[in-house]
Short mmCIF file of C-alpha atoms and ligand atoms in Angstrom, two decimals:
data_model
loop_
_atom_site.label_atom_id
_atom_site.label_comp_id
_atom_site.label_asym_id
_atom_site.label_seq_id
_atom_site.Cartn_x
_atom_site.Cartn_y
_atom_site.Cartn_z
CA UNK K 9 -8.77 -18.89 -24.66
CA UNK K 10 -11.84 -20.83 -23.56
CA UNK K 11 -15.12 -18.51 -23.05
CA UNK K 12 -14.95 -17.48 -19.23
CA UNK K 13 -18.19 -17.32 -17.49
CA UNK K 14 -19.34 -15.33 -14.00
CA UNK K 15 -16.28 -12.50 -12.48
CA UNK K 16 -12.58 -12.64 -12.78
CA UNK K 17 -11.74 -13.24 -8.92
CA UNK K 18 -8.48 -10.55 -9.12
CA UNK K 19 -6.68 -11.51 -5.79
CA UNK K 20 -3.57 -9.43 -6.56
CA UNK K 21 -2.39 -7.15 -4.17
CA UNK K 22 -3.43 -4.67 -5.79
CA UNK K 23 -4.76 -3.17 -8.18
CA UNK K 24 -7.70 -4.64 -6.46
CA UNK K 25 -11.27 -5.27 -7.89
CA UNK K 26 -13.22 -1.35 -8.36
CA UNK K 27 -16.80 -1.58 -6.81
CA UNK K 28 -19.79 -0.97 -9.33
CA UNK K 29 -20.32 2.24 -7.24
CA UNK K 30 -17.25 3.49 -7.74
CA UNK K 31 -16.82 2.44 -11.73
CA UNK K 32 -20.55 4.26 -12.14
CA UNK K 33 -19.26 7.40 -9.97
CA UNK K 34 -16.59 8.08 -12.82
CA UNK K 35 -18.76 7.20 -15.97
CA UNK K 36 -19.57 11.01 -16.49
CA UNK K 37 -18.25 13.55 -19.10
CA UNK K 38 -15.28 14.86 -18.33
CA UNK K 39 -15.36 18.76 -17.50
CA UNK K 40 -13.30 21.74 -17.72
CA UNK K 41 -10.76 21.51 -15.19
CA UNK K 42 -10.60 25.54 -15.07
CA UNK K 43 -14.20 25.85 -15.00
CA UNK K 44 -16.61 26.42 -11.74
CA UNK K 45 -17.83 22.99 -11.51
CA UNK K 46 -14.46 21.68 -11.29
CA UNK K 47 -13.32 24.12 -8.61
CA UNK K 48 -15.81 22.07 -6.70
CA UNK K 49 -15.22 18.74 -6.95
CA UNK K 50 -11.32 19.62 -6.67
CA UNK K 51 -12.13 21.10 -3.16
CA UNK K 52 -14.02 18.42 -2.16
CA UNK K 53 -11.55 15.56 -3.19
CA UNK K 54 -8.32 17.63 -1.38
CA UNK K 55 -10.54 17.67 1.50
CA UNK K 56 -11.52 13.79 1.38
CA UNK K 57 -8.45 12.85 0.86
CA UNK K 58 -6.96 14.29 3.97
CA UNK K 59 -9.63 12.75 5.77
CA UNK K 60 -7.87 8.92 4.62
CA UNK K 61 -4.43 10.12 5.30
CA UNK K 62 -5.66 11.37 8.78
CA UNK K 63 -3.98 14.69 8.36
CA UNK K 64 -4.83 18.04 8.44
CA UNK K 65 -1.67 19.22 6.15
CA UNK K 66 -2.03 19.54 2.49
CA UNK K 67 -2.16 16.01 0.28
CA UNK K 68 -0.79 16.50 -3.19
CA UNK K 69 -2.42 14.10 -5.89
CA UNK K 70 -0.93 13.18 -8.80
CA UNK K 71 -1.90 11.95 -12.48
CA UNK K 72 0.65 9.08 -12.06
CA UNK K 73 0.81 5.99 -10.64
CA UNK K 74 2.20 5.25 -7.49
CA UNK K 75 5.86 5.42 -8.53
CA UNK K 76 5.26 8.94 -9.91
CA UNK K 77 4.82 9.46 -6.01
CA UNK K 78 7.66 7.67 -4.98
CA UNK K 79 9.80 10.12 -7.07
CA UNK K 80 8.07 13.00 -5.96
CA UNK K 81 8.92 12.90 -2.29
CA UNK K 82 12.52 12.35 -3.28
CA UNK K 83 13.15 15.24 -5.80
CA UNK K 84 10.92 17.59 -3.43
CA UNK K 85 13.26 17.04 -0.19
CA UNK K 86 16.61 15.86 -1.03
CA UNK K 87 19.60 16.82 -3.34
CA UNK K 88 22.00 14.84 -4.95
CA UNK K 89 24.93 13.58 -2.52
CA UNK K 90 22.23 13.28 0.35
CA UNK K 91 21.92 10.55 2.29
CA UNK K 92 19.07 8.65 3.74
CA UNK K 93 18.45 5.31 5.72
CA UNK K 94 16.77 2.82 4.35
CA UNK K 95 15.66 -1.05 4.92
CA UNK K 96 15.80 -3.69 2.71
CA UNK K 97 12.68 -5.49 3.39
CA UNK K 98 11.21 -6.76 0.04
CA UNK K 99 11.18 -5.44 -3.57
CA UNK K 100 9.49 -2.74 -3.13
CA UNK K 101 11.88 -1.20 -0.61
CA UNK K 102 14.63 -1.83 -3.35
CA UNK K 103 12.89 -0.23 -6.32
CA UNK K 104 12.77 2.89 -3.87
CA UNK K 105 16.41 3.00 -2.81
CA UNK K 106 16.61 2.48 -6.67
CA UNK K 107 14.96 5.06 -7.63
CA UNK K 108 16.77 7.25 -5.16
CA UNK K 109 20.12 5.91 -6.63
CA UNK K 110 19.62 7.24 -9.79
CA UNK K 111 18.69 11.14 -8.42
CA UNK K 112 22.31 10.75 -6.77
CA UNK K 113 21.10 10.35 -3.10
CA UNK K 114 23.35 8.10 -1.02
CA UNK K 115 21.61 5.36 0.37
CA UNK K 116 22.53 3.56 3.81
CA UNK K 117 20.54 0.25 2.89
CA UNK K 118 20.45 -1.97 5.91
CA UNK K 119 20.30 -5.90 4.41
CA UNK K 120 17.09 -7.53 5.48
CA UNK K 121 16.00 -10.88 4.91
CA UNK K 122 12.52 -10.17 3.70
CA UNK K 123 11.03 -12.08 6.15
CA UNK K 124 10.93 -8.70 8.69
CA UNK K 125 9.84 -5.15 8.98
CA UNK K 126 11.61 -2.37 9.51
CA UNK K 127 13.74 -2.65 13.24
CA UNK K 128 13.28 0.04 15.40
CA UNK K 129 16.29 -0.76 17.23
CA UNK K 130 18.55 -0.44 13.98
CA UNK K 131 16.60 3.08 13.13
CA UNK K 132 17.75 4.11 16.42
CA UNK K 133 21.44 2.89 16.36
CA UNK K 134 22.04 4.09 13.00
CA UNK K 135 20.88 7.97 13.97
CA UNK K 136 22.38 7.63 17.19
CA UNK K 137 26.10 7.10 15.27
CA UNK K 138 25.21 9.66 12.85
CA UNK K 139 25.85 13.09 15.44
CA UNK K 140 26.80 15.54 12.36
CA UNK K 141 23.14 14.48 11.09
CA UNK K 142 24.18 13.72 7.61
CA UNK K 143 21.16 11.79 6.95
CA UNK K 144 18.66 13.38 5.95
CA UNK K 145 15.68 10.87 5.77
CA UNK K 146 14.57 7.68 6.95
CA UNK K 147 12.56 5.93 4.25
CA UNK K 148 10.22 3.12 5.13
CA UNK K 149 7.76 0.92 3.19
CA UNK K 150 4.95 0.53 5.54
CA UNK K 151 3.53 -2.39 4.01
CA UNK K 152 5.61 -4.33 2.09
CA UNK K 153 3.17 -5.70 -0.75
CA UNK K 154 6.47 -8.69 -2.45
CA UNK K 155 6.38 -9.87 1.65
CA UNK K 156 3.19 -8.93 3.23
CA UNK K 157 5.03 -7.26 6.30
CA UNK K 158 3.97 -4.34 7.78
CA UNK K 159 6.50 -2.28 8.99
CA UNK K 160 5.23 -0.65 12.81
CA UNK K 161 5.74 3.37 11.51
CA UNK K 162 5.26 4.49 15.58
CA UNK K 163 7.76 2.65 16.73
CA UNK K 164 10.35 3.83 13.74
CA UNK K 165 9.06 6.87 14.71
CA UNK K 166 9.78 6.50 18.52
CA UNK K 167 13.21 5.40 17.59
CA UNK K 168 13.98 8.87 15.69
CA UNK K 169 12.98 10.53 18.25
CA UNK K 170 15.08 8.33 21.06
CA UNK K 171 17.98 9.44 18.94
CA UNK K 172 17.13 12.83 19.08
CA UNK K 173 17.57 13.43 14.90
CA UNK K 174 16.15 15.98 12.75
CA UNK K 175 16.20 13.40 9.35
CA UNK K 176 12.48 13.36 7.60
CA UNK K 177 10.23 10.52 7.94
CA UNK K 178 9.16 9.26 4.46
CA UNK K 179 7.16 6.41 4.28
CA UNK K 180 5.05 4.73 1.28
CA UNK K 181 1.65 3.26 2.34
CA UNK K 182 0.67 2.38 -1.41
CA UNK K 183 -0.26 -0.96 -0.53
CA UNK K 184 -1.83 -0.09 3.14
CA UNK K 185 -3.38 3.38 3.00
CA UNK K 186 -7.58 2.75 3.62
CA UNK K 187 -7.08 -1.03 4.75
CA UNK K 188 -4.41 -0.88 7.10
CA UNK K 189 -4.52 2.01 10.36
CA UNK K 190 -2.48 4.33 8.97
CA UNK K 191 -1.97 8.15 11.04
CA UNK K 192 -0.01 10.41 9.15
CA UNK K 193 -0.17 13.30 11.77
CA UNK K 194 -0.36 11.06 15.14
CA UNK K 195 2.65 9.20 13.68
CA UNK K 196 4.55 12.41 12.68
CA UNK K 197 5.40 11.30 9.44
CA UNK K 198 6.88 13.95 6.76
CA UNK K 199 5.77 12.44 3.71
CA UNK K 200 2.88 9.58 2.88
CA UNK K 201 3.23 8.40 -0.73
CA UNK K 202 -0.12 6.48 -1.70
CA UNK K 203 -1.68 5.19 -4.55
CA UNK K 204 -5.09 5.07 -5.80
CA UNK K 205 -5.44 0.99 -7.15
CA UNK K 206 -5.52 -0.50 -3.96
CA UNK K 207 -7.34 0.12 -0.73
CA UNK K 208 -8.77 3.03 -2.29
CA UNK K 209 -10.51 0.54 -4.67
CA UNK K 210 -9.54 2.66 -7.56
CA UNK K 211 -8.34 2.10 -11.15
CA UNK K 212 -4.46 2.82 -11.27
CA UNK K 213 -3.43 6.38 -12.49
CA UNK K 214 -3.66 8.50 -9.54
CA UNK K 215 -0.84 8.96 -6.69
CA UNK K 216 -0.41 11.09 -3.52
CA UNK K 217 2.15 12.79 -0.92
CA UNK K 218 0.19 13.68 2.09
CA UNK K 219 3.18 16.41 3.55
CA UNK K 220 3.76 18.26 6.76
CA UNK K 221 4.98 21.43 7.18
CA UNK K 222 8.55 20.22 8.07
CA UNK K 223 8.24 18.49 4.41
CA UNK K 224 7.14 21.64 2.88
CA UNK K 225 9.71 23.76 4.42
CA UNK K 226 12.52 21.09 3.56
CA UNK K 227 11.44 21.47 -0.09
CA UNK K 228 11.37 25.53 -0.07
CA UNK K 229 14.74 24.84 0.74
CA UNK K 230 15.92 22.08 -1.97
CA UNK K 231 17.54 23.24 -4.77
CA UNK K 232 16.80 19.69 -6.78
CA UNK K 233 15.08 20.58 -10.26
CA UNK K 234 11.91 19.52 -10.10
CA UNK K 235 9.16 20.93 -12.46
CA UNK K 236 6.01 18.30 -12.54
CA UNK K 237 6.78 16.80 -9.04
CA UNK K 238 6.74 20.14 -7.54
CA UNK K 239 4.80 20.51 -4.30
CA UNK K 240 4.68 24.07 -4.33
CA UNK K 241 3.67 24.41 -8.03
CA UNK K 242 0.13 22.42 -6.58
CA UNK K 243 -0.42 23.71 -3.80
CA UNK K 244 -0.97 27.16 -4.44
CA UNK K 245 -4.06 26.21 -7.21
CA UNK K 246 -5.10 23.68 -4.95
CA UNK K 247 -5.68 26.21 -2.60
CA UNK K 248 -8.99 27.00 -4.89
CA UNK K 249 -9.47 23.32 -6.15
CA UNK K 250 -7.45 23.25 -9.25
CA UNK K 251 -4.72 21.78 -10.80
CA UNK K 252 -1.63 22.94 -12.08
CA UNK K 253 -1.60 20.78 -15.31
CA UNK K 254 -4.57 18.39 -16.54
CA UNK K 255 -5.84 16.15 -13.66
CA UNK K 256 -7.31 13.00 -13.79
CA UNK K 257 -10.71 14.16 -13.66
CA UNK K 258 -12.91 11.12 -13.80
CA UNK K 259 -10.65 9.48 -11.49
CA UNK K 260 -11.12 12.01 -9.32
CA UNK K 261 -14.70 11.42 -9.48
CA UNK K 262 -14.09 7.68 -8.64
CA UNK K 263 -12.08 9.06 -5.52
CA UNK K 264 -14.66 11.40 -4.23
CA UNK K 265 -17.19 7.93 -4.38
CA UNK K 266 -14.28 5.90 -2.72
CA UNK K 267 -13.73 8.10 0.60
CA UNK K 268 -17.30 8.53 0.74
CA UNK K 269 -17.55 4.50 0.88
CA UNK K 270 -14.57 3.93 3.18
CA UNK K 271 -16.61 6.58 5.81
CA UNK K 272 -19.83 5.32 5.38
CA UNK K 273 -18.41 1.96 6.28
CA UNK K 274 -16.08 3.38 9.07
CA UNK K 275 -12.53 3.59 8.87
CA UNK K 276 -12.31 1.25 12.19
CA UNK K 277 -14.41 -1.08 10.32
CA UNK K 278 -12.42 -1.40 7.32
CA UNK K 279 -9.37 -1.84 8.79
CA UNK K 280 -11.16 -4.30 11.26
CA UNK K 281 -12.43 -6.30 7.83
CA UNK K 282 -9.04 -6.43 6.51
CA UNK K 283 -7.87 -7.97 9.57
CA UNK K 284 -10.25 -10.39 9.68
CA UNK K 285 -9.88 -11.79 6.51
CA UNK K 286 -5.81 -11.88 7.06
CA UNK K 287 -6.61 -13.94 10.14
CA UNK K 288 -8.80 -15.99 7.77
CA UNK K 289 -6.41 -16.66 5.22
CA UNK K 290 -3.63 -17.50 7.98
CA UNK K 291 -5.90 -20.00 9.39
CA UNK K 292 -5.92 -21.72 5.68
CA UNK K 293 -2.30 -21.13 5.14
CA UNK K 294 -1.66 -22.66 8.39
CA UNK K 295 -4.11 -25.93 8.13
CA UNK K 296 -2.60 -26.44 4.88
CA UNK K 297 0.75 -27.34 6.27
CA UNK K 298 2.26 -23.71 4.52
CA UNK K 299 4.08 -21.57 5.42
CA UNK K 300 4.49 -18.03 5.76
CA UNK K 301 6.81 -15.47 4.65
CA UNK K 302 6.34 -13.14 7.00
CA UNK K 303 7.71 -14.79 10.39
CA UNK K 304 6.66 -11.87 13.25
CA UNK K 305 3.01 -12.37 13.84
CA UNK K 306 3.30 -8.24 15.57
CA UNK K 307 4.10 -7.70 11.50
CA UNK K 308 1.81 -10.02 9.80
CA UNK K 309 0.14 -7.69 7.19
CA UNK K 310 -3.81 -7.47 6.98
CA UNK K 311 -3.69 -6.66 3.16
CA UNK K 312 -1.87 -9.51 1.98
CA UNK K 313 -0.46 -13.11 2.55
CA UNK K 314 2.69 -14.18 0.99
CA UNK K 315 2.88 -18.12 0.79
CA UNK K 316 5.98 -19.85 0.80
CA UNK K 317 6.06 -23.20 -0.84
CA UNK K 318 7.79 -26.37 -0.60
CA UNK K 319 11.38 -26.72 -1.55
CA UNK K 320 11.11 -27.67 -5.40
CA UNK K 321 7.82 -26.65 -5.95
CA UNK K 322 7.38 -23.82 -8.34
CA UNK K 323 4.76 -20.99 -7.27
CA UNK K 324 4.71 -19.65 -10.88
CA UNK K 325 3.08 -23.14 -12.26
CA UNK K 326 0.06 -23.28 -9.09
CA UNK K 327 -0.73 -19.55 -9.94
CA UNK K 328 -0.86 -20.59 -14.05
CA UNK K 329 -2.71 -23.43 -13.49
CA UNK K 330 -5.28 -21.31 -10.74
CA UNK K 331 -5.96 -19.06 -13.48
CA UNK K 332 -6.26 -21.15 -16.08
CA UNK K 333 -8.57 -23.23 -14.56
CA UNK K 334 -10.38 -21.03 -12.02
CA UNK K 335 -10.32 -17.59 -13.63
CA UNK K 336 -8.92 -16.62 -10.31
CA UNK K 337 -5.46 -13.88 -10.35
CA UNK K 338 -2.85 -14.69 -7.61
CA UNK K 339 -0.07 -12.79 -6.70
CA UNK K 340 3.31 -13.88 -8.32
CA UNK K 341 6.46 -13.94 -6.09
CA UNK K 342 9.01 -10.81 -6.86
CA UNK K 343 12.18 -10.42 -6.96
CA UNK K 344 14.69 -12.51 -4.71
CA UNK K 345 11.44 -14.41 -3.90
CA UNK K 346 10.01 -14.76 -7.40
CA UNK K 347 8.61 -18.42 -8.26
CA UNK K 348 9.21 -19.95 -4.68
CA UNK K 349 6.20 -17.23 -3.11
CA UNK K 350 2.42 -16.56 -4.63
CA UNK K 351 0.76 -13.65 -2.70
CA UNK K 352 -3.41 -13.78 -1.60
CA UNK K 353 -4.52 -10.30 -1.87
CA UNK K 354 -7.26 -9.30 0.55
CA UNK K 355 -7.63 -5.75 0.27
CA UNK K 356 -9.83 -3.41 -1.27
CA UNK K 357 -13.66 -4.20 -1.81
CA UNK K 358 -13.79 -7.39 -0.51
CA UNK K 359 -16.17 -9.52 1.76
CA UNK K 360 -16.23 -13.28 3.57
CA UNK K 361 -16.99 -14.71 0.43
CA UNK K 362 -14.91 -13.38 -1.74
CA UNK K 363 -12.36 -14.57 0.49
CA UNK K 364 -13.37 -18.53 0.90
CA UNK K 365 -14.09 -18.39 -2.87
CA UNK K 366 -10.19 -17.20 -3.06
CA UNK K 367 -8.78 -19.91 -0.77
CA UNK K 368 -10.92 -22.46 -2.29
CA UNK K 369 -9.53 -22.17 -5.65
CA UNK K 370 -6.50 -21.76 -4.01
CA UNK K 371 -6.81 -25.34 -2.32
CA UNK K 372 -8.33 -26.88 -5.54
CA UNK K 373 -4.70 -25.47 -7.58
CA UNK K 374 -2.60 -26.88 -4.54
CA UNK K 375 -4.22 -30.33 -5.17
CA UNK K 376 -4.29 -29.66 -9.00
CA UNK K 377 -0.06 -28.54 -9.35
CA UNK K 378 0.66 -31.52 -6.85
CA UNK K 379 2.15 -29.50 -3.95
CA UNK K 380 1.81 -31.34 -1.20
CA UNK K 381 -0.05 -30.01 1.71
CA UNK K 382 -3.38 -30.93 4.28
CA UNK K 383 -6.53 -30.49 2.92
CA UNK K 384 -9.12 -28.17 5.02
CA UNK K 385 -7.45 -25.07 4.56
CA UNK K 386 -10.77 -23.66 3.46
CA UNK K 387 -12.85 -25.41 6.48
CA UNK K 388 -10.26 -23.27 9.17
CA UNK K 389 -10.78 -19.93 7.09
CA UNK K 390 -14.93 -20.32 7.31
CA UNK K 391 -14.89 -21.73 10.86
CA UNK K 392 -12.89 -18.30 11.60
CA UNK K 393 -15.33 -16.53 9.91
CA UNK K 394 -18.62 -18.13 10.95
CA UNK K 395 -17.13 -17.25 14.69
CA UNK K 396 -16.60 -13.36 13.91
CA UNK K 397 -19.62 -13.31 12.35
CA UNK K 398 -21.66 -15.27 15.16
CA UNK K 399 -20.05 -12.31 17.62
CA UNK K 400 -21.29 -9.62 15.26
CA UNK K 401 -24.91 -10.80 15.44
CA UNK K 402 -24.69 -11.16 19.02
CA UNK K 403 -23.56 -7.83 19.22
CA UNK K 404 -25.84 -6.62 17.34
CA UNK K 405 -28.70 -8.62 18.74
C1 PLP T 28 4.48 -0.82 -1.61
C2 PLP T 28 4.53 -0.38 -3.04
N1 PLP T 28 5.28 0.69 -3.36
C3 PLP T 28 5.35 1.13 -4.63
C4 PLP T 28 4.67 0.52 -5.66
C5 PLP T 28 4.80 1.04 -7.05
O1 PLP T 28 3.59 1.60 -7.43
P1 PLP T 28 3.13 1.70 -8.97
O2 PLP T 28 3.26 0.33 -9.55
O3 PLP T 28 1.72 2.20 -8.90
O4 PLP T 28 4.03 2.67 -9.65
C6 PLP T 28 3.87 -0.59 -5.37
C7 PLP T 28 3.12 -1.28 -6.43
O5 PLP T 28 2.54 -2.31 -6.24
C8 PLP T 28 3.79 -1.04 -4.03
O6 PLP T 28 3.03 -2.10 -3.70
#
C-alpha cells in the first residue's frame, strides 16, 4: 500500500473518529477495579451516563459491544415462546429480530421497505388486535444506521398508549444516542440499548441498557437464564461504583472525558451540529442529481446519509476507489441494499470541515468511478454552511 500522508477521514457510521481528548483521557494505568479509586470513577461514569440517556433510572454498561446490549435487553425481559412486535426497517432491525429468534421469542415482523421508519399507525393496529396482550414488547431501532431513518420513538410511544397495552418499549439508539435528541424517561421507553463507538466518540467495546423500573420489575420476574447479561447481578455493586466482573476500565475513563465534552458543548448544540451537517450533506446529495434512501424528510436521520445510486452502478467500486485514492472510509451498503447504497457518516466529533472535506472526496470518486451525476454538490453543502454560520455570528454579534 502506498505511504498515506495527513488523517484517515473515517466517515463510517460509526465507529466514528475518537477526539485527541478523549484517546489522552484513557492513556492511564489501569487500576484495581475493587480498589477506592475505582469506586470513584465508577460512580461518576453511572452518573454521567444517565445524564446522556436523559434518565434518572439506573444505566447498565457493559464490556461488550453493542450487540452484547442487544442480547441483554432480550434475555433480561422475555422468555422463550414470547412474542414481540417488531419492524423491518433496515439490517439492523433484522439482526435484532435475529437475535431474538434464536432465544425462542416469537417475532411479529412487519415487512418494511427500508426506505421508512417505524409507523405509528401499524404499532397501534397491531396492539389494538392483540386484547389477550400476548405481546410482550415492541422493539424499535431508533436510528436505523444500513438506511439512515430515524424512527419518531414519541409517536410509537403515543400509539402504545392509544391502544391502551402493557407490552415494553425496547428501543436501540446505538447509532443515535449523543447526536440525535434522544429522552429515555420523557419518551417512556423500557429499555435504551447504546453503544459506546459512535456519538459517544468512543473506541468500540463498551455497551449500555438505560432501564426503567417497569424493565426491572419485568426481569425480577423472567425466568430466562441469564448469568453475564443480568441486570440485577450489576446493579446492586453499581450501587457503590463497581462492577460485577472486570470492566472496561480505561474505556471508562474515555467515557467520563466523552460526557464531559458532549455537556460542555451542550446537548442542544450537538444535536443541533448533527443536524446541520445532515442538511449539508442533503444539499450535496441533492445538487448531485442523487438520491436518497430515506424518502420521509420528518425521518431523514441527522447521523447519517444513505446514497442510492444509479441503476447499474456499483456503490462497492466508488467507495474502493474513494479510499484508495483519498484515504477517505465510506459506508458500504448492507444487506438487501448492499452494493447499490454507500452511507456518509456525520456523527461523532465532527465539524464544517470535516464535512466538505467528506463530500469533496466524495464528488472527486463520483467523477473518478464514472457515475453520472451534476457537479457542485460540494458548492450547495458550503453555501448551507457559510449561511448557518453567518446566523451564528450575527447572533453572537
Ligand atoms: C443500530 C445498530 N444496532 C446494532 C448494532 C450492532 O452493534 P455492534 O456492532 O457494536 O455489536 C449497530 C452497529 O453498527 C447499529 O448501528
Amino acid at each position: 500500500m502506498a505511504h498515506r500522508s495527513g488523517r484517515h477521514f473515517l466517515q463510517i457510521p460509526g465507529p466514528t473518529n475518537v477526539p485527541d481528548r478523549i484517546l489522552r483521557a484513557m492513556d492511564r494505568p489501569t487500576i484495581d477495579h475493587r480498589g477506592p479509586e475505582f469506586a470513584a470513577l465508577g460512580r461518576e461514569v453511572l452518573a454521567g451516563i444517565k445524564t446522556i440517556f436523559r434518565t434518572e433510572q439506573p444505566v447498565v454498561i457493559y464490556p461488550a459491544s453493542g450487540t452484547g446490549a442487544w442480547e441483554a435487553a432480550i434475555v433480561n425481559t422475555l422468555s422463550p415462546g414470547d412474542r414481540v412486535l417488531m419492524f423491518e426497517t433496515g439490517h439492523f432491525a433484522t439482526l435484532w429480530r435475529n437475535l431474538a429468534d434464536r432465544f425462542g421469542i416469537r417475532c411479529d415482523f412487519v415487512p418494511g421497505d427500508w426506505r421508512h421508519g417505524v409507523d405509528p399507525d401499524a404499532v397501534e393496529a397491531r396492539l389494538s388486535e392483540d386484547r389477550e396482550h400476548a405481546i410482550k414488547a415492541v422493539m424499535v431501532v431508533h436510528n436505523e444506521t444500513s438506511t439512515g431513518v430515524t424512527s419518531r420513538i414519541p409517536l410509537v410511544r403515543r400509539a402504545i398508549d392509544r391502544a391502551g397495552h402493557p407490552a415494553l418499549l425496547l428501543v436501540d439508539t446505538i447509532s443515535s444516542l449523543a447526536s440525535i435528541d434522544y429522552r429515555h424517561d420523557e419518551w417512556g421507553v423500557d429499555v435504551t440499548v447504546s453503544g459506546s463507538q459512535k456519538g459517544l466518540m468512543l473506541p468500540p467495546g463498551l455497551s449500555f441498557n438505560a432501564v426503567s423500573e417497569k424493565a426491572q420489575a419485568a426481569s425480577r420476574a423472567n425466568c430466562m437464564p441469564r448469568s453475564y447479561w443480568d441486570w440485577a447481578e450489576m446493579l446492586k455493586p453499581n450501587q457503590a461504583g463497581f462492577f460485577p466482573y472486570t470492566p472496561a476500565t480505561n474505556l471508562l475513563y474515555g467515557l467520563r472525558e466523552a460526557v464531559a465534552m458532549l455537556h460542555e458543548e451542550g446537548l442542544a448544540n450537538v444535536f443541533a451540529r448533527h443536524d446541520r451537517h445532515a442538511e449539508a450533506t442533503r444539499r450535496a446529495v441533492e445538487a448531485w442529481g442523487l438520491e436518497l434512501l430515506a424518502l420521509d424528510p420528518s425521518e431523514y436521520s441527522s447521523a447519517l446519509t444513505a446514497v442510492l445510486l444509479p441503476d447499474g452502478q456499483d456503490a462497492d467500486r466508488l467507495r474502493r476507489i474513494i479510499l484508495d485514492r483519498f484515504d477517505l472510509s465510506l459506508g458500504a451498503g448492507l444487506g438487501k441494499v448492499a452494493g447499490t447504497v454507500f452511507r456518509i457518516g456525520h456523527l461523532g466529533d465532527f465539524n464544517d470541515l470535516t464535512l466538505t472535506g467528506t463530500l469533496t472526496g466524495v464528488e472527486m470518486g463520483l467523477e473518478l468511478a464514472g457515475v453520472p451525476h451534476r457537479k457542485g454538490g460540494v458548492d450547495a453543502a458550503m453555501r448551507f454552511l457559510q449561511t448557518a454560520a453567518a446566523g451564528q455570528e450575527a447572533a453572537t454579534a
